[in-house]
mmCIF file of C-alpha atoms in Angstrom:
data_model
loop_
_atom_site.group_PDB
_atom_site.id
_atom_site.type_symbol
_atom_site.label_atom_id
_atom_site.label_comp_id
_atom_site.label_asym_id
_atom_site.label_seq_id
_atom_site.Cartn_x
_atom_site.Cartn_y
_atom_site.Cartn_z
ATOM 1 C CA MET A 129 168.060 -4.407 95.861
ATOM 2 C CA LEU A 130 170.217 -5.383 92.856
ATOM 3 C CA GLU A 131 172.560 -2.478 93.585
ATOM 4 C CA PHE A 132 172.969 -3.733 97.170
ATOM 5 C CA TRP A 133 173.826 -7.230 95.866
ATOM 6 C CA GLU A 134 176.425 -5.892 93.461
ATOM 7 C CA THR A 135 178.253 -4.018 96.266
ATOM 8 C CA LEU A 136 178.867 -7.242 98.208
ATOM 9 C CA ASN A 137 182.065 -9.269 97.971
ATOM 10 C CA ILE A 138 181.900 -13.063 97.424
ATOM 11 C CA PHE A 139 182.098 -13.900 101.144
ATOM 12 C CA GLN A 140 179.322 -11.437 101.967
ATOM 13 C CA LYS A 141 177.122 -12.954 99.266
ATOM 14 C CA VAL A 142 177.686 -16.475 100.585
ATOM 15 C CA PHE A 143 176.999 -15.521 104.182
ATOM 16 C CA PHE A 144 173.987 -13.392 103.211
ATOM 17 C CA VAL A 145 172.486 -16.339 101.292
ATOM 18 C CA ALA A 146 172.935 -18.495 104.435
ATOM 19 C CA ALA A 147 171.681 -15.951 106.966
ATOM 20 C CA ALA A 148 168.780 -14.166 105.270
ATOM 21 C CA PRO A 149 166.519 -17.183 104.481
ATOM 22 C CA ALA A 150 167.290 -18.771 107.871
ATOM 23 C CA SER A 151 166.375 -15.488 109.563
ATOM 24 C CA LEU A 152 163.072 -15.355 107.675
ATOM 25 C CA VAL A 153 162.233 -18.932 108.635
ATOM 26 C CA MET A 154 163.135 -18.273 112.273
ATOM 27 C CA ILE A 155 160.964 -15.122 112.324
ATOM 28 C CA LEU A 156 158.089 -17.011 110.696
ATOM 29 C CA GLN A 157 158.456 -19.875 113.194
ATOM 30 C CA ALA A 158 158.447 -17.400 116.101
ATOM 31 C CA LEU A 159 155.302 -15.676 114.748
ATOM 32 C CA LEU A 160 153.529 -19.013 114.275
ATOM 33 C CA SER A 161 154.484 -20.052 117.823
ATOM 34 C CA LEU A 162 152.873 -16.893 119.151
ATOM 35 C CA VAL A 163 149.538 -17.930 117.678
ATOM 36 C CA GLY A 164 149.987 -21.563 118.772
ATOM 37 C CA ILE A 165 150.818 -23.118 115.416
ATOM 38 C CA GLY A 166 154.615 -23.321 115.212
ATOM 39 C CA GLY A 167 155.466 -25.380 118.274
ATOM 40 C CA HIS A 168 155.478 -28.785 116.606
ATOM 41 C CA PHE A 169 157.436 -28.114 113.397
ATOM 42 C CA ASP A 170 160.678 -29.719 114.361
ATOM 43 C CA PHE A 171 162.799 -32.629 113.189
ATOM 44 C CA HIS A 172 165.817 -34.433 114.564
ATOM 45 C CA ILE A 173 168.980 -35.681 112.845
ATOM 46 C CA GLY A 174 171.703 -37.983 113.978
ATOM 47 C CA ASP A 175 172.432 -40.226 116.902
ATOM 48 C CA LEU A 176 173.137 -37.396 119.337
ATOM 49 C CA HIS A 177 170.019 -36.953 121.390
ATOM 50 C CA ALA A 178 168.633 -36.422 124.880
ATOM 51 C CA GLU A 179 165.515 -37.611 126.602
ATOM 52 C CA ASP A 180 163.284 -34.949 128.114
ATOM 53 C CA GLY A 181 161.716 -37.319 130.618
ATOM 54 C CA PHE A 182 158.419 -37.657 128.769
ATOM 55 C CA GLY A 183 159.579 -39.806 125.880
ATOM 56 C CA ASP A 184 160.210 -36.933 123.506
ATOM 57 C CA ASP A 185 163.539 -37.023 121.776
ATOM 58 C CA ILE A 186 165.385 -33.692 121.616
ATOM 59 C CA GLY A 187 167.935 -34.293 118.890
ATOM 60 C CA PHE A 188 171.218 -32.442 118.991
ATOM 61 C CA LEU A 189 170.645 -31.270 115.451
ATOM 62 C CA ASN A 190 167.069 -29.978 115.564
ATOM 63 C CA LEU A 191 165.407 -27.389 113.360
ATOM 64 C CA ARG A 192 165.732 -24.535 115.808
ATOM 65 C CA GLY A 193 169.391 -25.317 116.441
ATOM 66 C CA ILE A 194 170.182 -25.493 112.744
ATOM 67 C CA LEU A 195 168.353 -22.220 112.114
ATOM 68 C CA ALA A 196 170.329 -20.596 114.959
ATOM 69 C CA PHE A 197 173.567 -21.913 113.408
ATOM 70 C CA PHE A 198 172.818 -20.348 110.012
ATOM 71 C CA VAL A 199 171.376 -17.107 111.428
ATOM 72 C CA VAL A 200 174.180 -16.371 113.861
ATOM 73 C CA GLY A 201 177.010 -17.866 111.821
ATOM 74 C CA GLY A 202 175.734 -16.256 108.629
ATOM 75 C CA TRP A 203 175.384 -12.740 110.057
ATOM 76 C CA VAL A 204 178.710 -12.942 111.933
ATOM 77 C CA GLY A 205 180.423 -14.026 108.702
ATOM 78 C CA PHE A 206 178.600 -11.355 106.717
ATOM 79 C CA PHE A 207 179.674 -8.512 109.021
ATOM 80 C CA MET A 208 183.215 -9.869 109.448
ATOM 81 C CA SER A 209 183.546 -10.009 105.652
ATOM 82 C CA SER A 210 182.947 -6.275 105.399
ATOM 83 C CA SER A 211 186.143 -5.592 107.321
ATOM 84 C CA ASN A 212 189.729 -6.351 106.347
ATOM 85 C CA ILE A 213 190.013 -9.733 108.081
ATOM 86 C CA HIS A 214 191.704 -12.869 106.652
ATOM 87 C CA PRO A 215 189.155 -15.192 104.984
ATOM 88 C CA LEU A 216 190.131 -18.168 107.220
ATOM 89 C CA LEU A 217 189.418 -16.097 110.340
ATOM 90 C CA ILE A 218 186.077 -15.083 108.895
ATOM 91 C CA ILE A 219 185.108 -18.710 108.250
ATOM 92 C CA ALA A 220 186.426 -19.812 111.677
ATOM 93 C CA GLY A 221 184.545 -17.015 113.417
ATOM 94 C CA ALA A 222 181.290 -17.770 111.584
ATOM 95 C CA LEU A 223 181.585 -21.503 112.360
ATOM 96 C CA ALA A 224 182.478 -20.854 116.006
ATOM 97 C CA PHE A 225 179.584 -18.436 116.609
ATOM 98 C CA GLY A 226 177.157 -20.607 114.642
ATOM 99 C CA THR A 227 178.135 -23.730 116.552
ATOM 100 C CA ALA A 228 177.840 -21.860 119.878
ATOM 101 C CA ALA A 229 174.336 -20.761 118.852
ATOM 102 C CA LEU A 230 173.344 -24.307 117.865
ATOM 103 C CA ILE A 231 174.573 -25.728 121.161
ATOM 104 C CA SER A 232 173.010 -22.937 123.195
ATOM 105 C CA VAL A 233 169.598 -23.288 121.544
ATOM 106 C CA THR A 234 169.645 -27.083 121.959
ATOM 107 C CA LEU A 235 170.557 -26.818 125.648
ATOM 108 C CA ILE A 236 167.840 -24.216 126.209
ATOM 109 C CA ILE A 237 165.244 -26.419 124.503
ATOM 110 C CA ARG A 238 166.324 -29.395 126.639
ATOM 111 C CA LYS A 239 166.017 -27.319 129.832
ATOM 112 C CA LEU A 240 162.588 -26.035 128.780
ATOM 113 C CA MET A 241 161.363 -29.550 128.041
ATOM 114 C CA VAL A 242 162.047 -30.541 131.628
ATOM 115 C CA LEU A 243 159.455 -27.965 132.656
ATOM 116 C CA GLN A 244 156.719 -29.807 130.778
ATOM 117 C CA GLU A 245 154.102 -31.639 132.779
ATOM 118 C CA SER A 246 151.950 -34.430 131.500
ATOM 119 C CA GLY A 247 149.103 -33.539 133.853
ATOM 120 C CA ASN A 248 148.166 -37.180 134.230
ATOM 121 C CA LEU A 249 147.179 -38.259 137.709
ATOM 122 C CA LYS A 250 148.888 -41.535 138.692
ATOM 123 C CA THR A 251 146.847 -43.122 141.461
ATOM 124 C CA GLU A 252 149.689 -45.507 142.362
ATOM 125 C CA ASN A 253 151.536 -42.414 143.671
ATOM 126 C CA ALA A 254 148.876 -42.242 146.423
ATOM 127 C CA ILE A 255 150.301 -45.280 148.267
ATOM 128 C CA GLY A 256 151.517 -44.127 151.653
ATOM 129 C CA HIS A 257 149.564 -40.848 151.539
ATOM 130 C CA GLU A 258 146.935 -39.919 154.087
ATOM 131 C CA GLY A 259 143.511 -38.539 153.353
ATOM 132 C CA GLU A 260 140.048 -38.131 154.699
ATOM 133 C CA VAL A 261 136.902 -40.095 153.910
ATOM 134 C CA TYR A 262 134.439 -37.975 151.904
ATOM 135 C CA LEU A 263 131.743 -40.607 151.231
ATOM 136 C CA THR A 264 131.432 -43.479 153.673
ATOM 137 C CA ILE A 265 133.421 -46.575 152.681
ATOM 138 C CA PRO A 266 131.575 -49.839 153.466
ATOM 139 C CA ALA A 267 133.428 -52.649 155.322
ATOM 140 C CA LYS A 268 134.881 -55.754 153.666
ATOM 141 C CA ALA A 269 135.133 -54.101 150.214
ATOM 142 C CA GLU A 270 131.347 -54.453 149.735
ATOM 143 C CA ASN A 271 131.144 -51.166 147.869
ATOM 144 C CA ARG A 272 133.167 -48.078 147.096
ATOM 145 C CA GLY A 273 133.328 -44.791 148.940
ATOM 146 C CA LYS A 274 135.388 -41.687 148.276
ATOM 147 C CA VAL A 275 138.502 -40.196 149.818
ATOM 148 C CA ASN A 276 139.953 -36.686 149.549
ATOM 149 C CA LEU A 277 143.734 -36.358 149.609
ATOM 150 C CA LEU A 278 146.637 -34.293 148.314
ATOM 151 C CA LEU A 279 148.211 -36.116 145.359
ATOM 152 C CA GLN A 280 150.782 -34.718 142.920
ATOM 153 C CA ASP A 281 150.252 -31.198 144.309
ATOM 154 C CA ARG A 282 146.492 -31.428 143.718
ATOM 155 C CA TYR A 283 143.611 -31.910 146.111
ATOM 156 C CA VAL A 284 141.721 -34.826 144.584
ATOM 157 C CA GLU A 285 138.698 -36.997 145.311
ATOM 158 C CA LEU A 286 139.230 -40.687 144.493
ATOM 159 C CA GLU A 287 137.223 -43.875 144.870
ATOM 160 C CA ALA A 288 138.286 -46.132 147.706
ATOM 161 C CA ILE A 289 137.540 -49.451 149.382
ATOM 162 C CA THR A 290 138.558 -51.018 152.655
ATOM 163 C CA VAL A 291 138.937 -54.685 153.586
ATOM 164 C CA GLY A 292 138.582 -53.963 157.307
ATOM 165 C CA GLU A 293 135.693 -55.149 159.488
ATOM 166 C CA ASN A 294 134.391 -51.618 160.126
ATOM 167 C CA GLU A 295 133.031 -49.107 157.701
ATOM 168 C CA LEU A 296 134.912 -45.861 157.450
ATOM 169 C CA LYS A 297 132.596 -42.897 157.997
ATOM 170 C CA THR A 298 132.874 -39.403 156.506
ATOM 171 C CA GLY A 299 135.674 -37.439 158.177
ATOM 172 C CA THR A 300 137.733 -40.492 159.199
ATOM 173 C CA LYS A 301 141.466 -40.127 158.578
ATOM 174 C CA VAL A 302 142.756 -42.901 156.350
ATOM 175 C CA SER A 303 146.039 -44.110 154.898
ATOM 176 C CA VAL A 304 146.369 -45.525 151.359
ATOM 177 C CA VAL A 305 147.935 -48.999 151.432
ATOM 178 C CA ASP A 306 147.417 -50.137 147.818
ATOM 179 C CA VAL A 307 145.792 -49.319 144.492
ATOM 180 C CA ASP A 308 143.986 -51.848 142.298
ATOM 181 C CA GLU A 309 144.226 -52.129 138.510
ATOM 182 C CA ASN A 310 141.194 -49.792 138.119
ATOM 183 C CA GLY A 311 142.814 -47.032 140.153
ATOM 184 C CA VAL A 312 140.600 -47.629 143.220
ATOM 185 C CA LEU A 313 142.437 -46.966 146.481
ATOM 186 C CA LEU A 314 142.658 -49.600 149.237
ATOM 187 C CA VAL A 315 142.592 -47.674 152.509
ATOM 188 C CA GLU A 316 142.691 -48.367 156.184
ATOM 189 C CA GLU A 317 141.988 -46.120 159.143
ATOM 190 C CA SER A 318 144.902 -44.001 160.219
ATOM 191 C CA PHE A 319 145.449 -43.595 163.954
ATOM 192 C CA ARG A 320 147.993 -40.743 163.785
#
């Protein structure tokens, strides 16, 4: 290994020192992610950021982006240094490719974060939906019954009341008109 190090010029040594450790960290992070450990080791720097829609902040300078910058920029600079190219072109090339990698990784992470789902059912989204009574709903909100309906791409069973004069029997088509603070649906018979 020492013989290898001695054969390198100064630019190759600098770029190797930047690229090799970053590559090892990136490989380690990828391996940890495969076993479900490495997904949350990230930090954010600076004021440049984006919201992923779930309150998570995806900083422009995040750990994966910085690693990509050093890995790609370092290896590009290392291999360019082995040829007869002007040192300023080597530095410019390494910076350009490293920056492109940083931006690409950040944009990919942002796009992937959009695919996340919280999985939480929001009963207020049921307003205006139609369903079917599963357990009879007593009249005048005397007690609760149950309604089946399609909500947020899921077939769900939710508690419901009605303020109407007639009870709503099993199989009756209903429309959700409101939701109380406890998530109980207020329904009325649907005549469609």
